[in-house]
Short mmCIF file of C-alpha atoms and ligand atoms in Angstrom, two decimals:
data_model
loop_
_atom_site.label_atom_id
_atom_site.label_comp_id
_atom_site.label_asym_id
_atom_site.label_seq_id
_atom_site.Cartn_x
_atom_site.Cartn_y
_atom_site.Cartn_z
CA MET L 1 99.70 95.93 89.82
CA PRO L 2 97.32 98.59 88.54
CA ALA L 3 98.02 102.25 89.32
CA PRO L 4 96.41 103.59 92.51
CA PHE L 5 92.78 104.50 92.06
CA PRO L 6 92.68 108.23 91.19
CA PRO L 7 90.76 110.63 93.44
CA LEU L 8 87.46 111.83 92.02
CA PRO L 9 87.63 115.27 90.38
CA GLN L 10 86.64 118.04 92.80
CA ALA L 11 83.95 119.09 90.31
CA VAL L 12 82.08 115.87 91.09
CA TYR L 13 81.78 116.82 94.77
CA ALA L 14 80.89 120.40 93.89
CA ALA L 15 78.10 119.20 91.61
CA ARG L 16 76.77 116.94 94.39
CA ARG L 17 76.71 119.85 96.84
CA ASP L 18 74.94 122.05 94.30
CA GLU L 19 72.28 119.38 93.82
CA VAL L 20 71.90 118.93 97.58
CA ARG L 21 71.48 122.68 98.04
CA ARG L 22 68.94 122.78 95.23
CA ARG L 23 66.93 120.03 96.92
CA MET L 24 67.24 121.66 100.35
CA ARG L 25 65.79 124.84 98.91
CA GLU L 26 63.05 122.95 97.13
CA LEU L 27 62.12 120.96 100.23
CA ALA L 28 62.56 123.52 102.99
CA GLY L 29 63.45 126.93 101.60
CA PRO L 30 66.32 128.73 103.35
CA SER L 31 68.10 126.03 105.31
CA THR L 32 71.41 124.66 106.50
CA LEU L 33 72.89 121.19 106.47
CA VAL L 34 75.35 119.95 109.10
CA VAL L 35 77.26 116.70 108.64
CA HIS L 36 80.07 115.68 110.95
CA SER L 37 82.73 113.00 110.88
CA THR L 38 82.48 109.62 112.59
CA PRO L 39 84.30 109.81 115.93
CA VAL L 40 87.57 107.94 116.29
CA ALA L 41 86.92 104.67 118.16
CA THR L 42 89.20 103.29 120.82
CA ARG L 43 90.22 99.69 120.26
CA ASN L 44 91.95 99.23 123.59
CA HIS L 45 93.82 101.49 126.04
CA ASP L 46 95.60 104.00 123.78
CA VAL L 47 95.12 102.10 120.53
CA GLU L 48 92.53 103.28 118.04
CA HIS L 49 90.56 101.40 115.40
CA PRO L 50 91.65 102.30 111.87
CA TYR L 51 89.79 105.46 110.98
CA ARG L 52 87.09 105.34 108.33
CA ALA L 53 85.46 108.54 107.13
CA ASP L 54 81.72 109.09 107.42
CA ALA L 55 80.11 108.19 104.10
CA ASP L 56 77.87 111.27 103.85
CA LEU L 57 80.72 113.64 104.62
CA TYR L 58 83.01 111.89 102.16
CA TRP L 59 80.34 111.82 99.46
CA LEU L 60 79.97 115.60 99.81
CA THR L 61 83.64 116.54 100.13
CA GLY L 62 86.13 113.76 99.33
CA PHE L 63 87.69 114.67 102.68
CA THR L 64 88.68 111.69 104.83
CA GLU L 65 90.24 113.13 108.00
CA PRO L 66 88.65 112.54 111.39
CA GLU L 67 87.34 115.37 113.58
CA CYS L 68 85.65 117.52 111.02
CA ALA L 69 82.24 118.91 110.22
CA LEU L 70 80.62 120.39 107.18
CA VAL L 71 78.06 123.18 107.06
CA LEU L 72 76.26 123.82 103.81
CA SER L 73 73.79 126.65 103.42
CA THR L 74 71.22 127.33 100.74
CA GLU L 75 71.99 131.02 101.09
CA GLY L 76 74.90 133.27 100.14
CA ASN L 77 77.73 133.03 97.66
CA GLU L 78 80.05 131.11 99.95
CA PRO L 79 77.76 128.47 101.38
CA PHE L 80 80.29 125.72 102.17
CA THR L 81 82.17 125.75 105.47
CA LEU L 82 84.43 122.99 106.75
CA PHE L 83 85.75 122.57 110.30
CA VAL L 84 88.95 120.53 110.35
CA ARG L 85 91.92 119.67 112.53
CA PRO L 86 94.51 122.43 112.25
CA ARG L 87 98.13 121.68 111.35
CA ASP L 88 100.09 120.65 114.43
CA LYS L 89 103.77 119.79 114.09
CA ASP L 90 103.88 117.67 117.22
CA LYS L 91 100.67 115.73 116.60
CA GLU L 92 101.58 115.19 112.96
CA LEU L 93 104.99 113.83 113.99
CA TRP L 94 103.26 111.19 116.11
CA ASN L 95 100.03 110.49 114.30
CA GLY L 96 100.41 111.48 110.68
CA ARG L 97 99.95 114.37 108.33
CA ARG L 98 96.97 116.69 108.36
CA HIS L 99 95.74 118.88 105.56
CA GLY L 100 95.05 121.74 107.93
CA LEU L 101 92.70 124.63 107.26
CA GLU L 102 94.17 125.71 103.97
CA GLY L 103 94.77 122.19 102.67
CA ALA L 104 91.18 121.28 103.51
CA ARG L 105 89.90 124.18 101.40
CA VAL L 106 92.03 123.05 98.46
CA ILE L 107 90.98 119.39 98.74
CA SER L 108 87.30 119.97 99.37
CA GLY L 109 86.56 123.26 97.67
CA ALA L 110 85.27 124.72 100.96
CA HIS L 111 84.74 128.48 100.88
CA GLN L 112 85.94 128.87 104.43
CA SER L 113 87.53 126.60 106.99
CA PHE L 114 87.92 126.78 110.75
CA GLY L 115 89.72 124.68 113.32
CA VAL L 116 87.45 122.13 115.02
CA ALA L 117 87.94 123.92 118.32
CA LEU L 118 85.84 126.77 116.90
CA ILE L 119 82.73 124.71 116.14
CA ASP L 120 80.82 125.89 119.21
CA ALA L 121 81.69 129.51 118.52
CA GLU L 122 81.01 129.50 114.77
CA LEU L 123 78.15 127.04 114.38
CA PRO L 124 75.49 129.38 115.87
CA LYS L 125 76.39 131.98 113.24
CA LEU L 126 76.18 129.50 110.40
CA ILE L 127 72.85 127.79 111.04
CA GLN L 128 70.52 130.78 111.41
CA GLN L 129 67.97 129.54 108.88
CA PRO L 130 64.42 128.31 109.53
CA THR L 131 65.35 124.68 108.82
CA LEU L 132 68.34 122.66 109.94
CA PHE L 133 69.11 119.39 108.20
CA TYR L 134 70.93 117.28 110.77
CA ARG L 135 70.77 113.56 111.44
CA LEU L 136 70.06 113.06 115.12
CA GLY L 137 71.05 109.74 116.66
CA GLY L 138 73.77 109.08 114.13
CA THR L 139 77.23 107.99 115.13
CA ASP L 140 78.03 110.60 117.76
CA PRO L 141 75.81 111.48 120.74
CA HIS L 142 78.28 114.24 121.68
CA PHE L 143 77.64 115.99 118.41
CA ASP L 144 73.88 115.60 118.94
CA ALA L 145 74.31 117.33 122.29
CA ARG L 146 76.34 120.07 120.65
CA ILE L 147 73.55 120.70 118.14
CA ALA L 148 70.97 120.74 120.94
CA ARG L 149 73.06 123.27 122.89
CA THR L 150 73.47 125.45 119.83
CA LEU L 151 69.74 125.42 119.13
CA THR L 152 68.96 126.33 122.74
CA GLN L 153 71.43 129.18 122.61
CA LEU L 154 69.90 130.56 119.43
CA ARG L 155 66.36 130.26 120.76
CA MET L 156 67.32 132.20 123.88
CA ARG L 157 68.59 135.00 121.68
CA GLY L 158 65.38 135.15 119.64
CA ARG L 159 64.54 138.62 121.01
CA THR L 160 67.58 140.05 119.29
CA GLY L 161 66.24 139.19 115.86
CA ILE L 162 68.19 135.99 115.45
CA THR L 163 66.59 133.14 113.50
CA ALA L 164 66.76 129.93 115.46
CA PRO L 165 66.01 126.89 113.29
CA ARG L 166 62.40 125.90 113.92
CA ARG L 167 62.49 122.66 112.02
CA LEU L 168 64.97 119.83 112.28
CA GLU L 169 64.95 117.60 109.20
CA ASP L 170 66.69 114.32 108.48
CA PRO L 171 69.19 114.96 105.69
CA GLY L 172 68.83 111.33 104.64
CA VAL L 173 65.95 112.32 102.40
CA LEU L 174 68.37 114.44 100.39
CA LEU L 175 71.73 112.74 100.71
CA HIS L 176 70.69 109.13 100.75
CA GLU L 177 68.34 109.43 97.81
CA LEU L 178 71.24 110.84 95.81
CA ARG L 179 73.73 108.29 97.14
CA LEU L 180 71.41 105.53 95.91
CA LEU L 181 72.19 106.39 92.30
CA LYS L 182 75.78 105.62 91.45
CA ASP L 183 77.57 107.78 88.87
CA SER L 184 80.35 106.59 86.57
CA HIS L 185 83.10 107.55 89.08
CA GLU L 186 81.49 105.55 91.81
CA LEU L 187 80.99 102.58 89.50
CA SER L 188 84.67 102.68 88.50
CA ALA L 189 85.67 102.49 92.16
CA LEU L 190 83.25 99.65 92.72
CA ARG L 191 84.54 97.78 89.67
CA ARG L 192 88.10 98.11 90.93
CA ALA L 193 86.99 96.87 94.35
CA ILE L 194 85.33 93.90 92.66
CA GLU L 195 88.49 93.06 90.63
CA LEU L 196 90.47 92.83 93.86
CA THR L 197 87.67 90.92 95.55
CA ARG L 198 87.74 88.45 92.67
CA ALA L 199 91.49 87.96 93.03
CA GLY L 200 91.06 87.41 96.77
CA HIS L 201 88.26 84.88 96.46
CA LEU L 202 90.14 83.02 93.70
CA THR L 203 93.26 82.70 95.83
CA ALA L 204 91.20 81.56 98.81
CA MET L 205 89.56 78.86 96.67
CA GLU L 206 92.97 77.76 95.51
CA VAL L 207 94.58 77.56 98.95
CA GLY L 208 91.52 76.59 101.01
CA ARG L 209 91.97 72.85 101.33
CA GLY L 210 91.70 70.39 104.20
CA GLY L 211 94.53 70.92 106.70
CA THR L 212 94.58 74.71 106.33
CA HIS L 213 92.86 77.17 108.65
CA GLU L 214 90.24 79.81 108.10
CA HIS L 215 92.75 82.52 109.02
CA GLU L 216 95.06 81.44 106.20
CA LEU L 217 92.23 82.00 103.77
CA GLU L 218 91.52 85.37 105.34
CA ALA L 219 95.20 86.21 104.86
CA ALA L 220 94.88 85.37 101.17
CA LEU L 221 91.98 87.79 100.86
CA LEU L 222 93.84 90.54 102.69
CA ALA L 223 96.98 90.04 100.60
CA SER L 224 94.97 90.58 97.47
CA TYR L 225 93.18 93.66 98.79
CA ARG L 226 96.20 95.35 100.32
CA SER L 227 98.52 94.67 97.41
CA GLY L 228 95.94 96.38 95.21
CA GLY L 229 95.80 99.37 97.56
CA ALA L 230 92.42 98.43 99.01
CA VAL L 231 91.18 97.52 102.48
CA CYS L 232 88.35 95.26 103.65
CA GLY L 233 84.94 96.89 103.32
CA TYR L 234 83.79 94.91 106.39
CA SER L 235 85.13 92.11 108.56
CA PRO L 236 85.50 89.05 106.34
CA ILE L 237 83.51 85.93 107.17
CA VAL L 238 85.64 82.86 106.52
CA ALA L 239 83.59 79.95 107.76
CA ALA L 240 84.37 76.28 107.26
CA GLY L 241 81.85 73.50 107.83
CA ARG L 242 79.37 74.16 110.64
CA ASN L 243 80.74 77.70 111.14
CA ALA L 244 79.03 78.64 107.88
CA THR L 245 75.67 78.28 109.64
CA ILE L 246 76.54 81.24 111.90
CA LEU L 247 75.47 84.20 109.81
CA HIS L 248 77.96 86.79 111.07
CA TYR L 249 80.76 84.38 112.00
CA ASN L 250 84.10 86.16 112.00
CA GLU L 251 86.37 84.34 114.39
CA ASN L 252 88.06 82.91 111.31
CA ASP L 253 90.43 80.67 113.25
CA ALA L 254 89.12 77.11 112.86
CA PRO L 255 90.70 74.30 110.88
CA VAL L 256 89.38 73.59 107.39
CA ARG L 257 88.65 69.90 106.81
CA ASP L 258 88.26 67.92 103.64
CA GLY L 259 84.60 67.23 103.00
CA GLU L 260 83.50 70.60 104.39
CA LEU L 261 82.16 73.55 102.48
CA VAL L 262 83.90 76.87 103.09
CA LEU L 263 81.77 80.02 102.98
CA ILE L 264 83.62 83.29 102.42
CA ASP L 265 81.79 86.62 102.60
CA SER L 266 84.30 89.35 101.89
CA GLY L 267 84.73 92.46 99.78
CA ALA L 268 87.55 94.87 99.03
CA GLU L 269 86.98 98.60 99.47
CA VAL L 270 88.44 101.09 96.98
CA ALA L 271 88.08 104.84 97.44
CA LEU L 272 85.60 103.90 100.21
CA TYR L 273 83.34 101.91 97.85
CA THR L 274 83.02 98.30 98.90
CA ALA L 275 82.23 95.08 97.13
CA ASP L 276 80.16 92.53 99.07
CA VAL L 277 80.64 89.01 97.73
CA THR L 278 79.98 85.56 99.11
CA ARG L 279 81.20 82.36 97.57
CA THR L 280 80.97 78.83 98.94
CA PHE L 281 83.38 76.10 97.84
CA PRO L 282 84.37 72.56 98.79
CA ALA L 283 87.62 72.19 100.72
CA SER L 284 88.28 68.90 98.93
CA GLY L 285 87.85 70.60 95.56
CA THR L 286 84.69 68.61 94.75
CA PHE L 287 81.14 69.02 96.07
CA THR L 288 79.60 65.89 97.60
CA PRO L 289 76.23 64.95 96.02
CA ALA L 290 74.35 66.36 99.06
CA GLN L 291 76.36 69.61 99.01
CA ALA L 292 75.83 69.86 95.27
CA LYS L 293 72.04 69.73 95.69
CA LEU L 294 72.09 72.43 98.33
CA TYR L 295 74.47 74.58 96.28
CA ASP L 296 72.49 74.26 93.06
CA LEU L 297 69.32 75.25 94.85
CA VAL L 298 70.86 78.44 96.22
CA LEU L 299 72.37 79.19 92.82
CA ARG L 300 69.03 78.68 91.10
CA ALA L 301 67.37 81.11 93.52
CA ALA L 302 70.14 83.68 92.92
CA ASP L 303 70.06 83.26 89.14
CA LEU L 304 66.30 83.67 88.92
CA ALA L 305 66.36 86.84 91.01
CA ILE L 306 69.25 88.29 89.02
CA GLU L 307 67.52 87.41 85.76
CA HIS L 308 64.39 89.28 86.86
CA THR L 309 66.23 92.39 88.02
CA ALA L 310 65.18 95.40 85.97
CA PRO L 311 63.84 98.92 86.47
CA GLY L 312 60.38 98.79 88.05
CA VAL L 313 61.01 95.55 89.95
CA THR L 314 61.22 95.72 93.77
CA ILE L 315 63.72 94.19 96.17
CA ASP L 316 60.78 92.79 98.15
CA GLY L 317 59.47 91.12 95.00
CA LEU L 318 62.87 89.54 94.33
CA HIS L 319 63.06 88.37 97.94
CA ASP L 320 59.64 86.73 97.66
CA GLU L 321 60.78 84.90 94.52
CA ILE L 322 63.92 83.73 96.29
CA VAL L 323 61.94 82.53 99.29
CA HIS L 324 59.60 80.62 96.97
CA THR L 325 62.39 78.94 95.02
CA LEU L 326 64.29 78.03 98.17
CA THR L 327 61.20 76.73 99.99
CA GLU L 328 60.23 74.58 97.02
CA GLY L 329 63.74 73.16 96.99
CA MET L 330 63.79 72.63 100.78
CA ILE L 331 60.73 70.40 100.38
CA GLU L 332 62.43 68.44 97.58
CA LEU L 333 65.54 68.03 99.76
CA GLY L 334 63.50 66.69 102.69
CA LEU L 335 64.19 69.72 104.90
CA LEU L 336 60.50 70.66 105.02
CA GLU L 337 57.21 68.94 104.30
CA GLY L 338 53.98 70.05 102.63
CA THR L 339 53.59 72.76 100.03
CA PRO L 340 55.77 75.84 99.50
CA GLU L 341 52.72 78.06 100.08
CA ALA L 342 52.04 76.45 103.48
CA ARG L 343 55.67 76.59 104.59
CA ILE L 344 55.95 80.21 103.52
CA ALA L 345 52.67 81.06 105.26
CA ASP L 346 53.81 79.55 108.58
CA SER L 347 57.35 80.95 108.14
CA SER L 348 58.92 77.55 108.76
CA TYR L 349 61.26 78.13 105.80
CA ARG L 350 63.00 80.62 108.10
CA ARG L 351 64.58 77.75 109.97
CA PHE L 352 66.96 77.45 107.01
CA TYR L 353 66.72 80.88 105.37
CA MET L 354 66.40 83.54 108.03
CA HIS L 355 67.81 86.71 106.45
CA ARG L 356 66.67 89.12 103.75
CA SER L 357 68.02 88.69 100.23
CA SER L 358 69.31 92.18 99.38
CA HIS L 359 70.60 95.53 100.52
CA TRP L 360 71.90 98.66 98.83
CA LEU L 361 75.64 98.72 98.25
CA GLY L 362 78.11 101.58 97.89
CA LEU L 363 80.14 103.62 100.35
CA ASP L 364 78.64 101.56 103.16
CA VAL L 365 78.29 97.82 102.79
CA HIS L 366 74.70 98.19 103.90
CA ASP L 367 74.42 101.40 101.99
CA ALA L 368 72.21 104.37 102.66
CA GLY L 369 68.82 104.76 101.02
CA ALA L 370 65.20 104.06 101.84
CA TYR L 371 63.74 100.70 100.92
CA ARG L 372 60.20 102.03 100.82
CA ASN L 373 58.63 105.00 99.11
CA GLU L 374 56.59 107.74 100.76
CA ALA L 375 53.45 105.60 100.61
CA ASN L 376 55.42 102.97 102.53
CA GLU L 377 55.40 100.60 99.58
CA PRO L 378 58.51 98.75 98.41
CA ARG L 379 60.26 101.14 96.05
CA ALA L 380 60.86 100.33 92.41
CA LEU L 381 64.42 99.81 91.21
CA VAL L 382 65.78 102.44 88.84
CA PRO L 383 68.93 102.49 86.69
CA GLY L 384 72.04 103.39 88.67
CA MET L 385 71.09 101.57 91.85
CA VAL L 386 73.49 98.90 93.10
CA PHE L 387 72.35 96.19 95.46
CA THR L 388 73.22 92.66 96.50
CA ILE L 389 71.38 89.44 95.81
CA GLU L 390 72.43 86.97 98.48
CA PRO L 391 70.31 83.87 99.00
CA GLY L 392 71.60 81.15 101.29
CA LEU L 393 70.65 78.01 103.18
CA TYR L 394 71.90 77.19 106.65
CA ILE L 395 71.31 73.79 108.22
CA ALA L 396 72.21 73.79 111.91
CA GLU L 397 74.41 70.92 113.04
CA ASP L 398 71.97 70.00 115.80
CA ASP L 399 68.87 70.03 113.60
CA VAL L 400 67.84 66.42 114.06
CA THR L 401 64.94 66.85 111.65
CA ALA L 402 67.30 67.59 108.73
CA PRO L 403 68.81 64.82 106.61
CA PRO L 404 72.07 63.88 108.43
CA GLU L 405 74.28 64.56 105.41
CA LEU L 406 73.11 68.20 105.32
CA ARG L 407 73.53 69.05 109.00
CA GLY L 408 76.18 71.61 109.84
CA THR L 409 76.26 72.99 106.29
CA GLY L 410 75.86 76.58 105.11
CA VAL L 411 75.76 77.88 101.56
CA ARG L 412 75.43 81.50 100.45
CA ILE L 413 76.04 83.03 97.04
CA GLU L 414 76.14 86.81 97.01
CA ASP L 415 76.49 89.05 93.98
CA ASP L 416 76.55 92.80 93.41
CA ILE L 417 73.99 93.91 90.87
CA LEU L 418 73.78 97.20 88.97
CA VAL L 419 70.34 98.16 87.69
CA THR L 420 70.64 99.35 84.06
CA GLU L 421 68.20 100.85 81.54
CA SER L 422 67.83 97.50 79.86
CA GLY L 423 67.77 95.37 83.01
CA HIS L 424 70.84 94.67 85.08
CA GLU L 425 74.54 93.90 85.14
CA ASN L 426 75.91 91.35 87.57
CA LEU L 427 79.12 93.19 88.48
CA THR L 428 80.50 90.11 90.25
CA ALA L 429 79.60 87.54 87.57
CA SER L 430 83.28 86.79 86.88
CA ILE L 431 83.86 85.47 90.40
CA PRO L 432 83.19 81.73 89.98
CA ARG L 433 79.56 80.88 90.76
CA THR L 434 78.51 77.72 88.97
CA ARG L 435 79.55 74.44 90.54
CA ALA L 436 81.78 73.62 87.59
CA ASP L 437 83.53 77.02 87.73
CA VAL L 438 83.96 76.82 91.50
CA GLU L 439 85.45 73.32 91.27
CA GLN L 440 87.77 74.51 88.54
CA ALA L 441 88.92 77.44 90.71
CA CYS L 442 89.55 74.98 93.55
CA ALA L 443 91.61 72.65 91.30
CA ARG L 444 95.22 72.48 92.39
N1 LIG W 501 78.63 91.10 104.32
C1 LIG W 501 77.45 91.56 104.91
C2 LIG W 501 76.29 91.20 104.10
O1 LIG W 501 76.39 90.33 103.26
O2 LIG W 501 75.25 91.77 104.19
MN1 MN W 502 75.48 91.57 101.71
MN1 MN W 503 78.19 89.82 102.33
#
């Protein structure tokens, strides 16, 4: 097993904060940024969901504990404040270690740290700049209310010479634009995540035969991820036969039968960077002729889009190409009639291809970043962006207009693509994609 993935050097986070502060100043002059952690979510009664740090906060600090908040100011020599959970012998005995105030400063490079209980007392002192960058309506309405209270308090004290923020700006324009471009550290984490994802998908192809169950395949994925020190970046979709036509299926408990296709959409997450990969394979080890036609069509659409990926191209443009290729093929397969242009114009292709073809990928599986530029046009790809290309076809089992041999069949092929100076790199190319490679991976 490879060594655990090393933490990113603190200098990387410091450089990100410097760049964010530079952009804050450029955009808004003297200003403050507040980012807080995702709240812990209850699973049931006194059991919590596994905690996952907020991506913005992590990207700025490398700090992964719950119940914290960051304040970053454009002004002063010590602009970085972190609120964290204090050390607590009793709580740590029950629920695990905490870095505490001092540890948090060491890990994150914060200039000062306070216990979370002091947020309401300290925040008003820290955000007295004309502009506050804070994302309203994020993950925590309680924190939104806290910000609103703080602003009201400051406004009421305006007579005393206090500056209450007059403008509230979405920090997405700073943080998410920067998060869109992956640096070498981020790409290393992503490559490690993809290695483990590859191992998981390969094992699932090997064990996923008729007579097994979807959950056994899910277990194979998890074994690969966990033994490599990773977790799932999102709930895996392990869908056999007709279940593959449910886009976000994740019951993962049905039997797998010979003759069915199995669609697995799953990615490992390393250092909070997740892969997002879908492969579709035959439980019997061999595609039937009808399945082969469907599969090759989806693969052709994916390959064309990947081939055309380069700086300057847009995700919308790639999606349009995919829709055209798929619609043309749907007509050849007898799923639709007429011309591709007519079926695209009346949207009837959406009966079999109803989702978009791409999204940004990184710390979040549907990663942060605008899809349109300021003129509201699809934005051009630039080197350093990572996104998915994920065409599919889904034929409902009760679609009596579809050829009977295709009903209840879903195929998706999803790859993770890095935009490079010279074009692109398919980061997930080594996870079997062609029919021949998939059948070989299924061979027992
Ligand atoms: N796994 C979620 C997606 O493919 O977008
Ligand atoms: Mn995806
Ligand atoms: Mn996916």
